[in-house]
CSV table of N, CA and C in Angstrom, one decimal:
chain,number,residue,atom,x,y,z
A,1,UNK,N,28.8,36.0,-89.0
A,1,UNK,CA,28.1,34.9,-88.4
A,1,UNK,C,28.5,34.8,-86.9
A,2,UNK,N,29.8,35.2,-86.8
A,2,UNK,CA,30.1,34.8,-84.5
A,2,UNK,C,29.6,35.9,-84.5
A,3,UNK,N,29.6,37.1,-84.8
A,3,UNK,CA,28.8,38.5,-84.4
A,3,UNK,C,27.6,38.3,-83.7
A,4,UNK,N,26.6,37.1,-85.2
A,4,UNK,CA,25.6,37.1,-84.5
A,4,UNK,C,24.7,36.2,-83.4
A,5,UNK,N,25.7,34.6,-83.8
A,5,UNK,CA,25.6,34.3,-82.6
A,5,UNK,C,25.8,34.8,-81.5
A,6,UNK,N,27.4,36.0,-81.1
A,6,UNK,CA,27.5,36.5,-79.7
A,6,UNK,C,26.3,37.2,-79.1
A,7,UNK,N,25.6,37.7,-80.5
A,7,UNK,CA,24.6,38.9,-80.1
A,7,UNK,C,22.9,37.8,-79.5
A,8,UNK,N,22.9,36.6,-80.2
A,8,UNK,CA,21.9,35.9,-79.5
A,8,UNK,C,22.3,35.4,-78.3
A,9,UNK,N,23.8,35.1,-78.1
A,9,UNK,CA,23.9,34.1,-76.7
A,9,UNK,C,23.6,35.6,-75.5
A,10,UNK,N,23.7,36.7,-76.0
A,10,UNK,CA,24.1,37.6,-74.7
A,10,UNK,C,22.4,37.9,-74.7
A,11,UNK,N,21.4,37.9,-75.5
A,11,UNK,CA,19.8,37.6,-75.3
A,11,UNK,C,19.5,36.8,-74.2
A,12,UNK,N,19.9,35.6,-74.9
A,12,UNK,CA,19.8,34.5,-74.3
A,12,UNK,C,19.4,34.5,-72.9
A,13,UNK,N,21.3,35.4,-72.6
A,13,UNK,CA,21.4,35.8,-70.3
A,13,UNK,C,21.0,36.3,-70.8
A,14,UNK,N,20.3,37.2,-71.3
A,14,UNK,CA,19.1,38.5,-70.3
A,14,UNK,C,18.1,37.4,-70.2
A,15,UNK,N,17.3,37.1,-71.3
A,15,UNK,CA,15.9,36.2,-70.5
A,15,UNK,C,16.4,35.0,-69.4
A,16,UNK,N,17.4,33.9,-69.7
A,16,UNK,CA,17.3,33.0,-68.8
A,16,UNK,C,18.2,32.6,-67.6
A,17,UNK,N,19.4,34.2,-67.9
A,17,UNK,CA,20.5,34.2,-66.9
A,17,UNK,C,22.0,33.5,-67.8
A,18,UNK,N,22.8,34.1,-67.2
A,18,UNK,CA,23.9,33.7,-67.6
A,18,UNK,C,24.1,32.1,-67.1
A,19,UNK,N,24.8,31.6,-67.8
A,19,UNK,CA,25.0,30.2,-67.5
A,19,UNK,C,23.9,29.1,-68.1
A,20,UNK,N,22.9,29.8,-68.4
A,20,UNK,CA,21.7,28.9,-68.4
A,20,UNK,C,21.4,28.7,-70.1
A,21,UNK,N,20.6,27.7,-69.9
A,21,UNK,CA,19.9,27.0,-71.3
A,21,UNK,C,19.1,27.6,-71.9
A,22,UNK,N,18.0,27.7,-71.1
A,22,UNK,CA,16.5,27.8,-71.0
A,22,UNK,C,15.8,26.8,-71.2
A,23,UNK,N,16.5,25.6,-71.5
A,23,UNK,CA,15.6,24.5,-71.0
A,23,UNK,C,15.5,23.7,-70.0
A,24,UNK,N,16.1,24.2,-68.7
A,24,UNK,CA,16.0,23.6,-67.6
A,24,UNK,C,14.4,23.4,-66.9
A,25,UNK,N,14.7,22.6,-65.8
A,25,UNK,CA,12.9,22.1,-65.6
A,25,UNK,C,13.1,23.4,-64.2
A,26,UNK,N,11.7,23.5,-64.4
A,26,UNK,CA,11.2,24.8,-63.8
A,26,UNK,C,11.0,24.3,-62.2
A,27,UNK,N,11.3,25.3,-61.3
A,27,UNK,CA,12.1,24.9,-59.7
A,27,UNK,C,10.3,24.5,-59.4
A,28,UNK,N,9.1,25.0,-59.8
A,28,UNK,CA,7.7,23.9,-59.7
A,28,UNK,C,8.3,22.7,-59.8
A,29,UNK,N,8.8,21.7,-60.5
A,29,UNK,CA,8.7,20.6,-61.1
A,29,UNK,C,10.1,19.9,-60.7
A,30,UNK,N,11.0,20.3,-60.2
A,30,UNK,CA,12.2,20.2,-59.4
A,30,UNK,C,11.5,19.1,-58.4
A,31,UNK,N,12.4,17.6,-58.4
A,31,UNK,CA,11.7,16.8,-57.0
A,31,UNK,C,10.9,16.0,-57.8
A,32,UNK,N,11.2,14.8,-57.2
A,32,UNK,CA,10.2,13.8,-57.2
A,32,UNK,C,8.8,13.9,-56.9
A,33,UNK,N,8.8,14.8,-55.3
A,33,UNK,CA,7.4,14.9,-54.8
A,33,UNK,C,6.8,15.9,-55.8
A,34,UNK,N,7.2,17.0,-56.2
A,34,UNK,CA,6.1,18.0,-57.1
A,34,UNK,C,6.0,17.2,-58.7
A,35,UNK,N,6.7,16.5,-59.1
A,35,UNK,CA,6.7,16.2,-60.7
A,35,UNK,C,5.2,15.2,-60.2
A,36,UNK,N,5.0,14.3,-59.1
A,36,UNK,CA,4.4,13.5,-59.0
A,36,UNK,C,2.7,14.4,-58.5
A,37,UNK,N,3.2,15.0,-57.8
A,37,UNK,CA,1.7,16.4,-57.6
A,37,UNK,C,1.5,16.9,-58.9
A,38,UNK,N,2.0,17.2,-59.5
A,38,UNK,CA,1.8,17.8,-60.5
A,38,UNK,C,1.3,16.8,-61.9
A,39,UNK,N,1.5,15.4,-62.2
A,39,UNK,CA,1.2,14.8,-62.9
A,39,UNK,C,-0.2,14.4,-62.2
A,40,UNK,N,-0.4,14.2,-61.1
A,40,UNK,CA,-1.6,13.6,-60.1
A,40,UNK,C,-2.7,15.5,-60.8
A,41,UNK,N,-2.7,16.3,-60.7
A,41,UNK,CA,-3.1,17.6,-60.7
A,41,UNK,C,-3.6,17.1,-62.1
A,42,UNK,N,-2.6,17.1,-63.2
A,42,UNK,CA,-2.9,17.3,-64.3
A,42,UNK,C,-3.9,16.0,-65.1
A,43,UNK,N,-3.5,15.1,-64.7
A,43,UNK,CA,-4.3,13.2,-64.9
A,43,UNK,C,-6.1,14.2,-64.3
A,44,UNK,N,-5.7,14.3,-62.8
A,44,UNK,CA,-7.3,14.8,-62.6
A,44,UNK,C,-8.2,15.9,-63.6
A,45,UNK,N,-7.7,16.8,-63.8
A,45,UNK,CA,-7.9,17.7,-64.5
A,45,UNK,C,-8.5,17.2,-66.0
A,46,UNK,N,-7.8,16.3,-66.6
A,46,UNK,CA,-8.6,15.4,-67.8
A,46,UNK,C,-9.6,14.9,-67.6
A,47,UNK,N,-9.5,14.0,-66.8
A,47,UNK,CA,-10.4,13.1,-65.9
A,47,UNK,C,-11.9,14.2,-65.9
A,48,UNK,N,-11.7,15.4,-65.8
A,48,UNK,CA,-12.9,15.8,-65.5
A,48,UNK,C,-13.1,16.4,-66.8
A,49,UNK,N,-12.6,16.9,-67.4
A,49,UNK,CA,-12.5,17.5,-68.8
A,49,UNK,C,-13.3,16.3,-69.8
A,50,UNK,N,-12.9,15.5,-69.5
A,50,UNK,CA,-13.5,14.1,-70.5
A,50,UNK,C,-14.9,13.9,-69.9
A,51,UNK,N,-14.7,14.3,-68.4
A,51,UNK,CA,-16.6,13.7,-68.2
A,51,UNK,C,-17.3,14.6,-68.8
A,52,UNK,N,-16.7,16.3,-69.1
A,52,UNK,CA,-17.7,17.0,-68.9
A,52,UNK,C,-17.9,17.2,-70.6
A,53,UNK,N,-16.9,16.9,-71.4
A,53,UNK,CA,-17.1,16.4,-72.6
A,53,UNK,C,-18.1,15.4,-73.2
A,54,UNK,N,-18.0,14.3,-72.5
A,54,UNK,CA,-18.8,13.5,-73.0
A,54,UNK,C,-20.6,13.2,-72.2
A,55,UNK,N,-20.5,14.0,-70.8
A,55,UNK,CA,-21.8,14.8,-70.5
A,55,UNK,C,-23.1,15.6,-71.7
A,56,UNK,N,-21.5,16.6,-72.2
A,56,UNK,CA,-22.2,17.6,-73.3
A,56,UNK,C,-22.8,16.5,-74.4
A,57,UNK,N,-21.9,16.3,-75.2
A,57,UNK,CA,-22.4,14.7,-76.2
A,57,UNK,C,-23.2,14.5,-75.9
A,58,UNK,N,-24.0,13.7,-74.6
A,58,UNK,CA,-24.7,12.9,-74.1
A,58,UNK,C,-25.4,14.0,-74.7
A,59,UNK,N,-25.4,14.9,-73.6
A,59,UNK,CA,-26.9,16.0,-74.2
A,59,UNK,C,-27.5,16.4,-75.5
A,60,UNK,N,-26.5,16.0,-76.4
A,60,UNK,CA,-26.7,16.7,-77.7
A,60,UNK,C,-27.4,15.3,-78.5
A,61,UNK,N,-27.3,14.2,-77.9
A,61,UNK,CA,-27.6,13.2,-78.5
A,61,UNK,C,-28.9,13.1,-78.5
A,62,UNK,N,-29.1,13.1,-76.9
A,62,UNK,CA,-30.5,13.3,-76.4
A,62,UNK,C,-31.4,13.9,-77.1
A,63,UNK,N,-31.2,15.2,-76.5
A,63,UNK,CA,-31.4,16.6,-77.7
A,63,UNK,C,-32.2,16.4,-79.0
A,64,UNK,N,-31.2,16.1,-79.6
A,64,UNK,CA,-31.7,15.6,-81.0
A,64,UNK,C,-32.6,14.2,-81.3
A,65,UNK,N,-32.3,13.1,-80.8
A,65,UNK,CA,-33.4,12.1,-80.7
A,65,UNK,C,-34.7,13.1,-79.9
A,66,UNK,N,-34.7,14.1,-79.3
A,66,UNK,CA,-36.5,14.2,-78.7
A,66,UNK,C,-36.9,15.1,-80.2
A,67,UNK,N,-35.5,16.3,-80.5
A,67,UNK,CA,-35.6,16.7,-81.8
A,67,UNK,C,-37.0,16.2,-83.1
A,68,UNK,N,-35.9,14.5,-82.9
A,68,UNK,CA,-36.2,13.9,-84.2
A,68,UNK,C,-37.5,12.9,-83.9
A,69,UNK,N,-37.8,12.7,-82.7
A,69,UNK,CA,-39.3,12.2,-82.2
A,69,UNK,C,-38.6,10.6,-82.1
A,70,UNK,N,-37.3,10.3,-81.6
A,70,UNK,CA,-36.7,9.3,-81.3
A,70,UNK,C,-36.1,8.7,-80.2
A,71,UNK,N,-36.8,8.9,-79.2
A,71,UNK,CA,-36.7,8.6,-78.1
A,71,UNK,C,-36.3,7.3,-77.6
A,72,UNK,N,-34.7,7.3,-76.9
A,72,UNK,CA,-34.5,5.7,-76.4
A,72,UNK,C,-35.0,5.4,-75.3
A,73,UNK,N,-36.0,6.4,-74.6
A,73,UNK,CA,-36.7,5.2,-73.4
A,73,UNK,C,-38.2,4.8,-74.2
A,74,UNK,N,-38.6,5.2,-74.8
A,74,UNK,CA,-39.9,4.9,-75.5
A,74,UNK,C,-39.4,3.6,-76.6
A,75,UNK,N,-40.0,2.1,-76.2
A,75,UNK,CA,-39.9,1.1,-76.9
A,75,UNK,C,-40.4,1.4,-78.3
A,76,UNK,N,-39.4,0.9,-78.8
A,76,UNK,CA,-39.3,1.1,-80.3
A,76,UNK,C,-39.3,2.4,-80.9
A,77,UNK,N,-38.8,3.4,-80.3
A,77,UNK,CA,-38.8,4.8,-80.5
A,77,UNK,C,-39.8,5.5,-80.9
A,78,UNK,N,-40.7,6.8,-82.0
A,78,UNK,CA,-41.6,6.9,-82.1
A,78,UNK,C,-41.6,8.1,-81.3
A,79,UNK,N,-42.7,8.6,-80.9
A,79,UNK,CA,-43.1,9.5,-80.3
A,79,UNK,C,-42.4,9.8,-78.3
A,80,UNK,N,-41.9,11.2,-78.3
A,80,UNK,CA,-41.4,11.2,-77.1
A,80,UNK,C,-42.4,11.8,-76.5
A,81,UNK,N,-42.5,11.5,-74.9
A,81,UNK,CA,-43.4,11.8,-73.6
A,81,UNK,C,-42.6,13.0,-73.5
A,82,UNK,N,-43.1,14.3,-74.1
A,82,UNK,CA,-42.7,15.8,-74.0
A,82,UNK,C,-43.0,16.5,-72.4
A,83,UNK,N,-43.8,15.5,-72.1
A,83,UNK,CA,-44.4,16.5,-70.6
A,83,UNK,C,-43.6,16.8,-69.6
């Protein structure tokens, strides 16, 4: 059993260096200022992910109401203006 832990810990320094964890926070994210760029980057990044998500939806909704001859600008639904 120490055999094989010595044989993982000496793995270990090859991928993350001697001394090291490998869970340290990555020298990107080091600092107040980048954790805060980087959460600002990533929040945007949703932000448009979600519009373009619920864009698509929207289309598919649409889509299907002209599909189904159910149109929500035509009062009382019924027949859609295809032109």
């Amino acid at each position: 059993m120490l055999a094989e832990a010595r044989k993982k810990d000496e793995e270990e320094d090859r991928l993350f260096g001697k001394g090291s964890r490998g869970d340290e926070m990555s020298k990107e994210l080091k600092g107040r200022r980048n954790q805060l760029a980087r959460l600002k980057e990533c929040q945007e990044r949703l932000a448009r992910e979600k519009e373009e998500k619920l864009q698509a939806q929207s289309e598919r909704i649409e889509k299907r109401q002209v599909e189904e001859g159910n149109c929500p600008s035509s009062p009382g639904g019924g027949e859609c203006d295809r032109s």
